[in-house]
Coordinates of C-alpha atoms in Angstrom, one line a residue:
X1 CA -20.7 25.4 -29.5
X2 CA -20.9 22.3 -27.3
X3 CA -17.6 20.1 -28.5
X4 CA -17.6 16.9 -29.6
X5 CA -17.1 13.9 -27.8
X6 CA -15.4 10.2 -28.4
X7 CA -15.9 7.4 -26.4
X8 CA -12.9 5.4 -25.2
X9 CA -13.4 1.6 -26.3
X10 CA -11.3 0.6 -23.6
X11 CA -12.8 2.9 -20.7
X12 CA -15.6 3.6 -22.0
X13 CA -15.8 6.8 -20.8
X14 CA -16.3 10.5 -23.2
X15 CA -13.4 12.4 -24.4
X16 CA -13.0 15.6 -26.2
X17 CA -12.9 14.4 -29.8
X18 CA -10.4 17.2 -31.1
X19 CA -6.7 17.6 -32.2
X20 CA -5.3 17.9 -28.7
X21 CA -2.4 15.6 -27.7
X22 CA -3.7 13.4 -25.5
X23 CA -2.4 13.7 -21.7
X24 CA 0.1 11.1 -20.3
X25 CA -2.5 9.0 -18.3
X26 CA -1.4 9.7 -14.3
X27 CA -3.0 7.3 -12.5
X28 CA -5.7 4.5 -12.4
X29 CA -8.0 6.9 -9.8
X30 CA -9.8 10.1 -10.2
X31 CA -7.2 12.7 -11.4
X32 CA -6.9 15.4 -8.1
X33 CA -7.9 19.0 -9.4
X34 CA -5.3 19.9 -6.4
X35 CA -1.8 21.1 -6.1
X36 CA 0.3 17.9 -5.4
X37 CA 0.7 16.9 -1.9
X38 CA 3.6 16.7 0.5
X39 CA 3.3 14.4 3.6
X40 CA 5.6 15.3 6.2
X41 CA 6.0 12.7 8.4
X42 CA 7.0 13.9 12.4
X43 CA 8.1 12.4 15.3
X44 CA 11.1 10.8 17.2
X45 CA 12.2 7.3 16.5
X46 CA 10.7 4.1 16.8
X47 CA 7.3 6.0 16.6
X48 CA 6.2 4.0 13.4
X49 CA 6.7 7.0 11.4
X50 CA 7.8 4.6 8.3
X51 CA 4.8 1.7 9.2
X52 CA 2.7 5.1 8.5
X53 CA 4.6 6.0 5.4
X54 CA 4.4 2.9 3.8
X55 CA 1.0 1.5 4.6
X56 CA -0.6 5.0 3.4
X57 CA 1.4 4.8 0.2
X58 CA 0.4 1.1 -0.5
X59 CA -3.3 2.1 -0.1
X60 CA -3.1 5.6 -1.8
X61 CA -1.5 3.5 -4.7
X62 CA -4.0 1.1 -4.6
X63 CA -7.0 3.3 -4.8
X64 CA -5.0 5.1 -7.7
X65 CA -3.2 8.2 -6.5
X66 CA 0.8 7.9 -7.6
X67 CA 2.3 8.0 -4.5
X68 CA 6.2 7.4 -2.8
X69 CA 8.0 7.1 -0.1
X70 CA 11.3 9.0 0.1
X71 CA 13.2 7.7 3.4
X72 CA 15.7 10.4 4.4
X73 CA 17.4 7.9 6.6
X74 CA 18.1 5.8 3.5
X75 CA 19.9 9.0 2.1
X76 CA 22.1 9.3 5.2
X77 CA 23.1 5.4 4.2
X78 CA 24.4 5.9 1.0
X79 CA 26.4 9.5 2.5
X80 CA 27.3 7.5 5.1
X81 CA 28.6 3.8 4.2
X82 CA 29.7 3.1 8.1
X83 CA 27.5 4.0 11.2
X84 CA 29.3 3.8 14.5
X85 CA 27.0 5.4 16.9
X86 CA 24.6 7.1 18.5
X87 CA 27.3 10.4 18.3
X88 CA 25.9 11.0 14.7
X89 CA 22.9 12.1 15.7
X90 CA 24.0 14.5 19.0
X91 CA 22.5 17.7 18.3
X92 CA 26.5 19.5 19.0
X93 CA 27.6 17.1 16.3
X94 CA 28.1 20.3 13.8
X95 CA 30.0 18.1 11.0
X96 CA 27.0 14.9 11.2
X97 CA 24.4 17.7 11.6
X98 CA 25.9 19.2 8.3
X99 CA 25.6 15.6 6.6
X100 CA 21.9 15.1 8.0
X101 CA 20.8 18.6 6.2
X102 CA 22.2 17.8 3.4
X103 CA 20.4 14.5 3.1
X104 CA 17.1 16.3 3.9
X105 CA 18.1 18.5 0.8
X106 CA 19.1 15.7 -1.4
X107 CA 15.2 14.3 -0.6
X108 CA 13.5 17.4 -1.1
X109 CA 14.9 17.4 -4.2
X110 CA 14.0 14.0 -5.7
X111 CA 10.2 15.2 -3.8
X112 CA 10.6 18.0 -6.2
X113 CA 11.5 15.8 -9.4
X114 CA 8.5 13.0 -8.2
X115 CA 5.6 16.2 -8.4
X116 CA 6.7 18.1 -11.3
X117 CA 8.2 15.3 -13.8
X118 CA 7.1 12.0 -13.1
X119 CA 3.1 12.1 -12.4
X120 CA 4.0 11.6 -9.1
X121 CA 0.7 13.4 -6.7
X122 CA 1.7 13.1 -3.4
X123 CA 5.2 12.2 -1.8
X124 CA 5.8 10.7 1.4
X125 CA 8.9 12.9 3.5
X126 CA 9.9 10.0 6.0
X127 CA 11.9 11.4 8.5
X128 CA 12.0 13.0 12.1
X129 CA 11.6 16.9 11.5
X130 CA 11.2 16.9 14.8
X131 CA 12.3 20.6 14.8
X132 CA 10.4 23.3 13.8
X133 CA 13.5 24.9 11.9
X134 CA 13.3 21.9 9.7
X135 CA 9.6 21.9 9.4
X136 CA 9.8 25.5 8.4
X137 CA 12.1 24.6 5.5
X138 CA 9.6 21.8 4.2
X139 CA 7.4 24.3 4.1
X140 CA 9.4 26.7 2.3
X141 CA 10.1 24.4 -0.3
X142 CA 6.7 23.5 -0.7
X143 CA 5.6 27.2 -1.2
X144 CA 8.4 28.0 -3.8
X145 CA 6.8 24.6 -5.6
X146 CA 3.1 25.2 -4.8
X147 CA 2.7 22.0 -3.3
X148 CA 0.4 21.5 -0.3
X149 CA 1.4 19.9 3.2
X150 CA 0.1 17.7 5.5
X151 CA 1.8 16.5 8.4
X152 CA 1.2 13.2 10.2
X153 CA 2.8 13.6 13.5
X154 CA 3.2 9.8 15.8
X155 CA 3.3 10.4 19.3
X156 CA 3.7 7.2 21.4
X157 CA 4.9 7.4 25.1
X158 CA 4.4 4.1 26.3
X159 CA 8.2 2.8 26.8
X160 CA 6.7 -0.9 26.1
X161 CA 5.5 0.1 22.9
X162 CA 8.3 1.7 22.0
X163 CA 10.9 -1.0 23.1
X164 CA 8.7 -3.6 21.1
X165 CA 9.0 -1.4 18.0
X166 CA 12.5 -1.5 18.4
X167 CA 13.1 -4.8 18.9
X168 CA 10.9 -6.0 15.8
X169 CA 12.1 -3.8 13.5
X170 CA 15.1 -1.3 14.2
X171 CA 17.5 -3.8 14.9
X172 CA 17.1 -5.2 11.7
X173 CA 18.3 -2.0 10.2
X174 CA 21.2 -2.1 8.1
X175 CA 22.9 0.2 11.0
X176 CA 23.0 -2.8 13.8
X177 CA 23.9 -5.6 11.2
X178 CA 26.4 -7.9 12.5
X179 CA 25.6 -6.2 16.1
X180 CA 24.5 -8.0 19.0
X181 CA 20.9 -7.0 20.0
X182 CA 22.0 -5.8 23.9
X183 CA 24.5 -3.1 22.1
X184 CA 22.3 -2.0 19.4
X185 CA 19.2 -1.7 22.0
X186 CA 21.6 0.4 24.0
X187 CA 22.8 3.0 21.3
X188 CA 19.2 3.2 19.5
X189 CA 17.7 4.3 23.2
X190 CA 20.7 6.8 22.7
X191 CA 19.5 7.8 19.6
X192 CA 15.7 8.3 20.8
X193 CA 17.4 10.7 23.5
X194 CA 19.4 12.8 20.9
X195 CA 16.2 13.9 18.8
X196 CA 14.3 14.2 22.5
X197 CA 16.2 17.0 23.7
X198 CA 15.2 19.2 20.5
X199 CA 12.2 17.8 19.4
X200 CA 9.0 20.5 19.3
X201 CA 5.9 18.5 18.7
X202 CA 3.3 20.0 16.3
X203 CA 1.2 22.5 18.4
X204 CA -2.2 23.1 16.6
X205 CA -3.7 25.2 19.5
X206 CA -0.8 27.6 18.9
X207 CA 1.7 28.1 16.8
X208 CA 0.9 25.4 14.5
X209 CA -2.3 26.2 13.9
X210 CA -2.3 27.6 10.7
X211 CA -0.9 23.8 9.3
X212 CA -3.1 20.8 8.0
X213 CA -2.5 17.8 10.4
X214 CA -3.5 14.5 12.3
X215 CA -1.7 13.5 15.6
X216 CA -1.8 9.9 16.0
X217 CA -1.6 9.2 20.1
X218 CA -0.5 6.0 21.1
X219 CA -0.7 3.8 18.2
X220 CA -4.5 5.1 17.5
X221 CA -6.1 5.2 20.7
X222 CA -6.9 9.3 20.2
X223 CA -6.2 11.3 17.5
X224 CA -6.1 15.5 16.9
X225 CA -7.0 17.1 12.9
X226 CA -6.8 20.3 12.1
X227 CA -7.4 22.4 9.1
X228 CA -7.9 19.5 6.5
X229 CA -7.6 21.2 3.2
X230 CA -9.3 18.5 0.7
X231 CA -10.9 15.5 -0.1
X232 CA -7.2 13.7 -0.3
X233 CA -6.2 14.4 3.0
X234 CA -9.6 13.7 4.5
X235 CA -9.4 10.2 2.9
X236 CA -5.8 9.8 4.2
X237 CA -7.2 11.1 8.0
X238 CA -10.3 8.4 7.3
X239 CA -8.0 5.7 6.6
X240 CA -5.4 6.7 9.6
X241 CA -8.2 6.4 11.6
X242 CA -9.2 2.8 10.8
X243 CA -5.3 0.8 10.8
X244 CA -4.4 -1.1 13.9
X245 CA -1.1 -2.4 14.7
X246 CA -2.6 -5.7 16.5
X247 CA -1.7 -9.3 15.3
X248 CA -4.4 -10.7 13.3
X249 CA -4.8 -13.3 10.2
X250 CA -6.5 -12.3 7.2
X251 CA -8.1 -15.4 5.2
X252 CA -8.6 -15.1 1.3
X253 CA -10.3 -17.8 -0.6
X254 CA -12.4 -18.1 -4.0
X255 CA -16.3 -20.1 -3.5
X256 CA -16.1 -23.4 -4.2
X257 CA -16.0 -24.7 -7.6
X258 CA -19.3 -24.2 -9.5
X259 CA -21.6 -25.4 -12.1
X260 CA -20.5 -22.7 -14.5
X261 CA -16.9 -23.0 -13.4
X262 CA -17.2 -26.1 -14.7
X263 CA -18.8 -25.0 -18.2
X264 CA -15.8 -22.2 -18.3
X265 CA -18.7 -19.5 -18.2
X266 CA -17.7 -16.3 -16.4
X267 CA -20.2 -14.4 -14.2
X268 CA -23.8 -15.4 -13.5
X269 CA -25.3 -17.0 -10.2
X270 CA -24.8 -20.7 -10.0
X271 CA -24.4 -23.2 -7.6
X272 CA -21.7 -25.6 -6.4
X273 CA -20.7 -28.7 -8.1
X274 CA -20.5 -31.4 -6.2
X275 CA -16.5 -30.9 -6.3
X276 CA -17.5 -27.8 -4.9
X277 CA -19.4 -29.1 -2.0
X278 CA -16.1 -31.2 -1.0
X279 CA -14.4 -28.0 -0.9
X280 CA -16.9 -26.0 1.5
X281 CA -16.8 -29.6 4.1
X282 CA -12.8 -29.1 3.9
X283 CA -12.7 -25.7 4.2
X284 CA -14.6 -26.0 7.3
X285 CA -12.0 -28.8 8.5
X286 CA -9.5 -26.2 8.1
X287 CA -11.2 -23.5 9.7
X288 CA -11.5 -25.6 13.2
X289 CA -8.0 -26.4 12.7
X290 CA -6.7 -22.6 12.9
X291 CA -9.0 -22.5 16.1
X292 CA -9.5 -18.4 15.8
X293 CA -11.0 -16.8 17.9
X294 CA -14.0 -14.5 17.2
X295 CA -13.5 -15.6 13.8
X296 CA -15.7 -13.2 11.4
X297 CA -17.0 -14.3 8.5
X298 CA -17.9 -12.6 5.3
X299 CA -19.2 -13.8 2.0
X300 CA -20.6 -11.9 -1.3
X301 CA -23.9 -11.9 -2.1
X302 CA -24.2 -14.6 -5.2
X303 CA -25.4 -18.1 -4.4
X304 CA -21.8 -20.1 -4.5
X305 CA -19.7 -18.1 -1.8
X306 CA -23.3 -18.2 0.5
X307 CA -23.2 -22.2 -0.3
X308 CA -19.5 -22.7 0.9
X309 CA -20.1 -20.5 3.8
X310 CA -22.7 -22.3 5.1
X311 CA -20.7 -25.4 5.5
X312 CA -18.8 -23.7 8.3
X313 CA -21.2 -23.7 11.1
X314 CA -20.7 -20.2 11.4
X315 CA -22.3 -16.9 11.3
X316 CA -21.3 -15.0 8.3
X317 CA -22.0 -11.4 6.6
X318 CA -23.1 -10.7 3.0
X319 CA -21.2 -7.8 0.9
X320 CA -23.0 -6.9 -1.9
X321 CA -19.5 -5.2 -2.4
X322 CA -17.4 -8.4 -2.6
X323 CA -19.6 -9.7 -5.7
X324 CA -17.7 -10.8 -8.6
X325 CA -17.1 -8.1 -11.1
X326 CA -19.7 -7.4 -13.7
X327 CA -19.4 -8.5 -17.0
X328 CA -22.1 -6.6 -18.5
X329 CA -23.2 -7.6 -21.9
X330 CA -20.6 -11.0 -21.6
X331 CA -22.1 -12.1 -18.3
X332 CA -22.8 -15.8 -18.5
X333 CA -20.6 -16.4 -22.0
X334 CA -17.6 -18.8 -22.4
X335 CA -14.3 -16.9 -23.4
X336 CA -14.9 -18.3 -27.0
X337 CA -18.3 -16.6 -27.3
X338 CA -17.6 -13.7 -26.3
X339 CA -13.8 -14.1 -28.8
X340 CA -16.8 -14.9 -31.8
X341 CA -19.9 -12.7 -30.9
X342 CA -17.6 -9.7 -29.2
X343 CA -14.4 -9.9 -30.9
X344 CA -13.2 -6.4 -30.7
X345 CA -14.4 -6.4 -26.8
X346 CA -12.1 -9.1 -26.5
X347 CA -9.0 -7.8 -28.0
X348 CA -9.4 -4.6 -26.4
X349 CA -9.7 -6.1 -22.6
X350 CA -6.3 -8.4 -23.7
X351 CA -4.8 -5.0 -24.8
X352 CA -5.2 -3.5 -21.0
X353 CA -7.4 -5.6 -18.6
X354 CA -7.2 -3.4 -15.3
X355 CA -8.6 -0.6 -17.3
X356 CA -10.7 -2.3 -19.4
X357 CA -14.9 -1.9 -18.8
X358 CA -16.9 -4.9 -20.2
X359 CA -19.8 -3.1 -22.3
X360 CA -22.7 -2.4 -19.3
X361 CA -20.5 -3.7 -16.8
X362 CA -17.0 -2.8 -14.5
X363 CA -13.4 -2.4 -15.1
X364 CA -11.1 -3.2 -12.5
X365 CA -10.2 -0.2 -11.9
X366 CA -14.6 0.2 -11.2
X367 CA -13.5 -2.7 -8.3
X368 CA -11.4 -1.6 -6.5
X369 CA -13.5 1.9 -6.2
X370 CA -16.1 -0.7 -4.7
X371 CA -13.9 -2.5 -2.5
X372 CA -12.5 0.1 -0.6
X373 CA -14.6 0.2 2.1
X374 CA -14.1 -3.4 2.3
X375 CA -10.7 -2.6 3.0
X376 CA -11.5 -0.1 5.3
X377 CA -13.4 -2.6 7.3
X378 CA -10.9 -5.1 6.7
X379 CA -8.4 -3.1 8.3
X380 CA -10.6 -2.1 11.6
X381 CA -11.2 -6.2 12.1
X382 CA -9.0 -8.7 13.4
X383 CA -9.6 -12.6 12.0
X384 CA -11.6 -12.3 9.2
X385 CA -12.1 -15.4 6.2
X386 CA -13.4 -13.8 3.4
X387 CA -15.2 -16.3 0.6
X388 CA -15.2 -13.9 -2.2
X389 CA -14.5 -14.5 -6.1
X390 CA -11.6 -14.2 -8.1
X391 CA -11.7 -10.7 -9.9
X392 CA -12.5 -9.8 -6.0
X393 CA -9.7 -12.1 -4.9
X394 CA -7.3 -10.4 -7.0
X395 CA -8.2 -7.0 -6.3
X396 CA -8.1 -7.3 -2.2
X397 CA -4.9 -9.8 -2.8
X398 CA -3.4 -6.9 -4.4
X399 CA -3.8 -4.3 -1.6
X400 CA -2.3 -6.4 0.8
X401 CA 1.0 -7.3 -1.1
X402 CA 1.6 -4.1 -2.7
X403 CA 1.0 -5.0 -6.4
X404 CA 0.9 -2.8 -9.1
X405 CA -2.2 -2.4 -11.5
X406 CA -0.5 -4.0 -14.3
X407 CA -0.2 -6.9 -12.4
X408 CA -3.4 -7.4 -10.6
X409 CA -5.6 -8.3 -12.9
X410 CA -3.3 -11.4 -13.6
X411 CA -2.5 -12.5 -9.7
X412 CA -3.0 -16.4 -9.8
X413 CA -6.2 -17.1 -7.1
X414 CA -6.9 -20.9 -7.7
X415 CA -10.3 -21.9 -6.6
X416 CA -10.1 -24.8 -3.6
X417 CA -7.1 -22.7 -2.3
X418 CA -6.8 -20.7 1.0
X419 CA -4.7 -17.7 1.2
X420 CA -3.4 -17.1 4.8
X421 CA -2.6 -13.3 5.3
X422 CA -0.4 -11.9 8.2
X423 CA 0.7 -8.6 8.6
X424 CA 4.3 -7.7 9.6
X425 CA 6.3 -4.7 10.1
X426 CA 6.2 -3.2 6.6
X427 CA 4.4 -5.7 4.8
X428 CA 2.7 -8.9 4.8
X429 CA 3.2 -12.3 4.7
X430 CA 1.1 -14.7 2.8
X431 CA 0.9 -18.6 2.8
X432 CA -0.9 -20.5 0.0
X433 CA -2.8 -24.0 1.2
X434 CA -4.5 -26.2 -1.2
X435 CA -7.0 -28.1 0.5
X436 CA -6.3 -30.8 -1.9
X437 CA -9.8 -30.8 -3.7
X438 CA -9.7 -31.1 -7.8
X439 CA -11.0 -28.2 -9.6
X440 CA -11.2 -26.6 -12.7
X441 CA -8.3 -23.9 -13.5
X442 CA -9.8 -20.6 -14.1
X443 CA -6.9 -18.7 -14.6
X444 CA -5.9 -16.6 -18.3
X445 CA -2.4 -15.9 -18.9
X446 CA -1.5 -12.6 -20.1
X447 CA -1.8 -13.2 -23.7
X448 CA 1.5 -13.4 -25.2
X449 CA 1.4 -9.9 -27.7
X450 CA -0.3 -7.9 -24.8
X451 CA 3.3 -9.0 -22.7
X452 CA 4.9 -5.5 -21.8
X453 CA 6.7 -4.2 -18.4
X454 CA 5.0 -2.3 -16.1
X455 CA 3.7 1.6 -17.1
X456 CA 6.6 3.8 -15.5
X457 CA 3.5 5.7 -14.5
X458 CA 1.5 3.2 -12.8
X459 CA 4.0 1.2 -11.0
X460 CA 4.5 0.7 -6.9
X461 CA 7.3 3.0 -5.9
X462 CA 7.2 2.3 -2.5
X463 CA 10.1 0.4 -0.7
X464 CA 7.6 -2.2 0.3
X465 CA 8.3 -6.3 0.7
X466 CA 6.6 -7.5 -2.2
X467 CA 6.0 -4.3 -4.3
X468 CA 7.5 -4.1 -7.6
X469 CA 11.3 -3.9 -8.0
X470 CA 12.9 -1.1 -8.3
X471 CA 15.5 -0.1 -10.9
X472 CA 18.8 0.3 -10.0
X473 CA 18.9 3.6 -8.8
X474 CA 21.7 6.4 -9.2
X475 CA 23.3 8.0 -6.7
X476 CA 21.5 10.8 -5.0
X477 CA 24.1 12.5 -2.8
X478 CA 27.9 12.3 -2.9
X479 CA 29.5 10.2 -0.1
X480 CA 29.8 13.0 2.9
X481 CA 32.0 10.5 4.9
X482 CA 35.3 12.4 4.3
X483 CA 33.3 15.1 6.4
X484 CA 32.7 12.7 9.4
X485 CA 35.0 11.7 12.1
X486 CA 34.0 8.6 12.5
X487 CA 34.2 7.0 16.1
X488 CA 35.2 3.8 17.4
X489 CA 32.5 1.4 16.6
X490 CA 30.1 -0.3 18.8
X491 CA 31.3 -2.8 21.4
X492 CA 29.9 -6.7 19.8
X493 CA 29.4 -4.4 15.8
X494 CA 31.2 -4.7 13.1
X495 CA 30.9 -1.6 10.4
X496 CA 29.3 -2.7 7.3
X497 CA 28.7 -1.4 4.2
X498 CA 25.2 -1.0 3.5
X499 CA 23.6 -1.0 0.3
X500 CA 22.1 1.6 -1.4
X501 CA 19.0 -0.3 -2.0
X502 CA 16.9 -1.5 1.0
X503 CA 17.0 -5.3 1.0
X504 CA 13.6 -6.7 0.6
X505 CA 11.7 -7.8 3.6
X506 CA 10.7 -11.3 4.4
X507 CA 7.2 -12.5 2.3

């Protein structure tokens, strides 16, 4: 007999309608009919193995597939409170290379925990196994745990490259603190050579052939797949395929004010108001200020980001994708008539807001499906001001800072404000400018009984600038130092202790 079905109010999507418990909701995506995933990162150091790790995890979070990072090189920090030098990491270094295992272990296992306890669906092993001993292992864990694996291998031989990744990043590791920038140059080169002597790079012609992979070949100029297993890793070779590491600005700003802003109607396809109109002049002010070059443009297709864009002089590009979410059956209402002619609607979009799908219309977990090849574009470009809207605003806002789903849907976008994107190492740095023209505040507070901390289940759990914090965490390992001779530090170094918890990056 065909079963019945209930529709969610919230979703508005069918469900079973029997005694069942109800399943722990995983994700705000598609749930994966796969085996969870294990990325194994591969390479040797200062190959942007970790600018990999975390960007992939901020964007398979994003587009809602519960993903982390675990860094073994933060493991070795807590077993290993003072790092003296390169000598750690000599492959005849039995007692270090006992530590270093150890660590590896101590990840696996947390990988383990992540898949199988916490709705975790794909975990991020940030390391060098540059060995194919200690890719074998990963494997045989996986197997035991029927997870899949894909490896990412970064393989980057220009010596400019890879000096400039030092420089910007590695010595601000919590192993050169308090260390002059000549000596910890030196000893991380050391390092590099260490891993070179043993490292076996991933060979898919041959004896790797069997594996699911993507070399990446000088920071994207070529890249090798082989045997992609399913849709997940095809997406994460699609989006590997469109990142670049080159400096660029990002600009993020709302249309200018419109008619129905003014009104405190939501949706529809109005025009400017005439404080509007001031903002699309100064906007372009600004605009010939930042003097970009090949400056792209791109606008949605509703009349009041088209209006401000034209005051710019310059050619621009419609999205139908960047239009402001659909409200459906509230399109064109005030908040109070849709709280008097819709009031269990709006309760129910208070009660949970990113998953929330106005009657005929989106969620915003139904935006972000439509704005990720936005952010695939976005992502290929290099300057790009993007006059969008603020459901849109908050959803792209959102990728780039590494916000969680409970919080995106109540990220504070003022209209007649310019938000000023730049990526950095592991992150990005945003600047807010008012352009100082009065306008209407469109923003809702989270209403005051719908106040709640973030689902355990939906929150960032990458170690990203900007993400959400994490809890204090308990230790993972046992301190492995009375196992290490430890040698005489590093000329211009003082040993510190470094924390258990990365410190969070500048934003």
């Amino acid at each position: 007999m065909p079963m019945e079905l209930t529709q969610s109010r919230i979703q508005k999507i069918w469900l079973p309608n029997d005694n069942r418990p109800a399943l722990p909701r995983r994700s705000c995506g598609p749930q994966l009919a796969n085996s969870p995933t294990v990325i194994v990162m591969v390479g040797l150091p200062a190959r942007g193995k970790t600018y990999i790790s975390k960007k992939l995890t901020r964007y398979l979070n994003w587009i809602g597939v519960p993903t982390k990072v675990f860094n073994v090189g933060e493991y070795r920090r807590e077993a290993v409170k003072h790092y003296s030098s390169y000598d750690f990491f000599r492959p005849d270094n039995e007692e270090a290379m006992k530590v270093r295992r150890q660590c590896a272990m101590a990840a696996l296992r947390d990988v383990k925990l992540y898949l199988t306890e916490e709705a975790g669906q794909i975990a991020v092993f940030d390391a060098t196994n540059t060995t194919r001993e200690r890719r074998g292992m990963i494997l045989n864990f996986a197997k035991e745990n029927g997870f899949k694996v894909f490896f990412i291998e970064s393989v980057c031989n220009d010596p400019n490259v890879v000096a400039t990744n030092v420089m910007e990043v590695k010595l601000s590791s919590p192993d050169y603190r308090d260390c002059n920038s000549t000596d910890a140059m030196e000893d991380f080169m050391k390092r590099i050579n260490c891993y070179q002597a043993s490292y076996q790079p991933l060979d898919p012609d041959d004896y790797d052939r069997e594996l699911s992979l993507i070399k990446v070949i000088d920071v994207g100029r070529r890249f090798l797949v082989n045997r992609v297993q399913d849709h997940i890793q095809s997406r994460i070779v699609y989006y590997l395929m469109n990142i670049h590491v080159q400096p660029r600005t990002i600009y993020l700003c709302r249309h200018g004010e419109s008619e129905f802003n003014l009104k405190g109607r939501i949706g529809g396809d109005s025009g400017l108001s005439n404080r509007g109109k001031k903002f699309a002049v100064a906007l372009n002010k600004f605009v010939e200020e930042q003097n970009l070059k090949d400056l792209k443009v791109w606008t949605s297709q509703l009349k009041r980001t088209i209006q401000t864009a034209e005051a710019l002089q310059l050619p621009y590009e419609q999205w139908k994708a960047l239009n402001e979410i659909d409200a459906g059956v509230c399109e064109e209402m005030t908040y109070e008539e849709i709280r008097e002619q819709h009031p269990e609607e709006f309760a129910l979009r208070d009660q949970d807001k990113y998953y929330y799908r106005y009657p005929s219309g989106e969620s915003y977990q139904d935006l972000v499906q439509r704005l990720e090849p936005v952010i695939m574009e976005l992502e290929r470009q290099e300057n790009v001001l993007v006059i969008c809207h603020q459901a849109v605003m908050r959803c792209l806002l959102a990728y780039f800072l590494d916000k969680s789903a409970d919080e995106m849907p109540y990220l504070k976008c003022p209209l007649h404000t310019v938000l000023k994107l730049t990526p950095v190492a592991y992150g990005c740095r945003v600047e807010s400018i008012s352009l100082n023209i009065e306008a209407v505040n469109t923003h809702r507070d989270r209403p005051e009984e719908a106040k709640k901390g973030p689902n355990p289940l939906m929150r960032r759990n990458s170690v990203t600038p900007l993400a959400s914090p994490e809890p204090t965490k308990k230790p993972r390992i046992n301190s492995f130092e009375e196992h290490v001779a430890v040698s005489s530090a590093l000329p211009g170094c003082v040993p510190q202790e470094v924390p258990t918890q990365m410190p969070g990056q500048v934003s």
